[in-house]
Amino acid sequence: MAEEYKEALLDKQKYHDGCPGCKVEQMKQLRRGYPYLELTFVWIIVLSTSLPISSLYPFLYYMIEDFGVAKTEKDIGFYAGFVGCSFMLGRALTSVFWGIVADRYGRKPIILLGTISIAIFNALFGLSVNFWMAIGTRFLLGSFNCLLGTMKAYASEIFRDEYQATAMSAVSTAWGIGLIIGPALGGFLAQPADKYPNVFSQESIFGRFRYALPCFTISAFALVVTVLCCFIPETLHNHKLGSTSHDDSYEILEAASLESSAIEKAGKNERKASQSLLKNWPLMSSIIVYCVLCLHDTAYSEIFALWANSPRKYGGLSYSTNDVGTVLAISGLGLFSFQVFVYPFAEKLLGPVLVTRYAGALMIPIQMSYPFIASLSGLSLSLMLNCASILINVLSVSAITGLLILQNRAVDQSQRGAANGIAMTAMSLFKTVGPAGAGILFSWSERRLDAAFLPGSHMVFFVLNVIVVVGVALTFKPFLVTGRR
């Protein structure tokens, strides 16, 4: 009788009046079918936060050249790396803080803050007139870029259990698409007065600030997303003690007195085990592998743009910003198709660990081919480069998606904001090293074109492959341990 009474009472207390998280749970139970609306919201919010991260890469080479800080052409990559890493440094310093705030005050306020900050600081970056202004605005953009960790928690909470793979795939796909479409926008819209003189004059704001148009475009999109975010539901549970009635409180106490000491002891042990996220090895191991693969992802993004923009005499492709934008736009289309139509089935068939492992292993031979692709020309160059770019981006995002699933399975809802904040901080630290290291490595490689061992760009892509090998090796036991759920 005690157990039946307790179950009935728990069912009565399942949803709390006034709790936004409980309202979302009720909505999830009532709504059946594919979650198109939730998917749309997650998509556009994550897309807005990922667009500015790498949108500067196609024109960063020319922006550094315009600033006049690089003494020679070979030094441009060195300075470009510091502009790229300033964003990640800012995000590394604040990610845990924003995660804790999201757990305390809710996901929605942090989402709104993130989209507003993108609109402001990304526009200011487009108006940069010197090297230090560019670094400062990118640092502030990263410091207030609190959306990815919060959105990973939000997506896992707003989707039903059977769509959790879809939720994480939506986050990583929108993130990956943004990291590709962002540079495509940067490539097509940078230097508009030079490319489109019939539309933009040299005396206009876009003639004086040659890189403002792509930044303003992304900021305008972030403003639209901010307005839409006013209508999204809050998913954080907030059960206030004062919200229960006197009768319900009496019943709760009576039911609690019927619980056995064994159940109480088990509950205490479970709470004690979950108190420290840093001791949660399933979480921490997945974060470490995630950071290694994110290091590769950001280093690859910067190196690809620098390599494509650099002259052929240094082993590059002599591509314009438009050429780079075209390649990345095609890659974005391929990535979207794969993640929407193929990844959920691959994850169900293989599981997140094997998807990550196989995707990482397949990236290695493709990256080895890039220096040889540079020796091609015409149609063969375009065909091979686009195929390689699509495959690398698809495999990279697939590997990262599997790790996002493992991270959210390793913690309870009350800790997801903080857990994703830790993941964001660690990932941002790695990504801070990525652009700076990639710029220095690329600049160094252009000075050793006649080396006997891995000359020129061969060394750059060899180092990228070493990072991938380390990431794949860490997906094996006993290092990577899956969560309890």
PDB file of C-alpha atoms in Angstrom, residues 86 265 312:
ATOM      1  CA  SER A  86      41.424  36.366 -29.432  1.00  0.00           C
ATOM      2  CA  LYS A 265      20.903   5.883   1.403  1.00  0.00           C
ATOM      3  CA  ARG A 312      51.157  29.297 -55.700  1.00  0.00           C
TER       4      ARG A 312
END
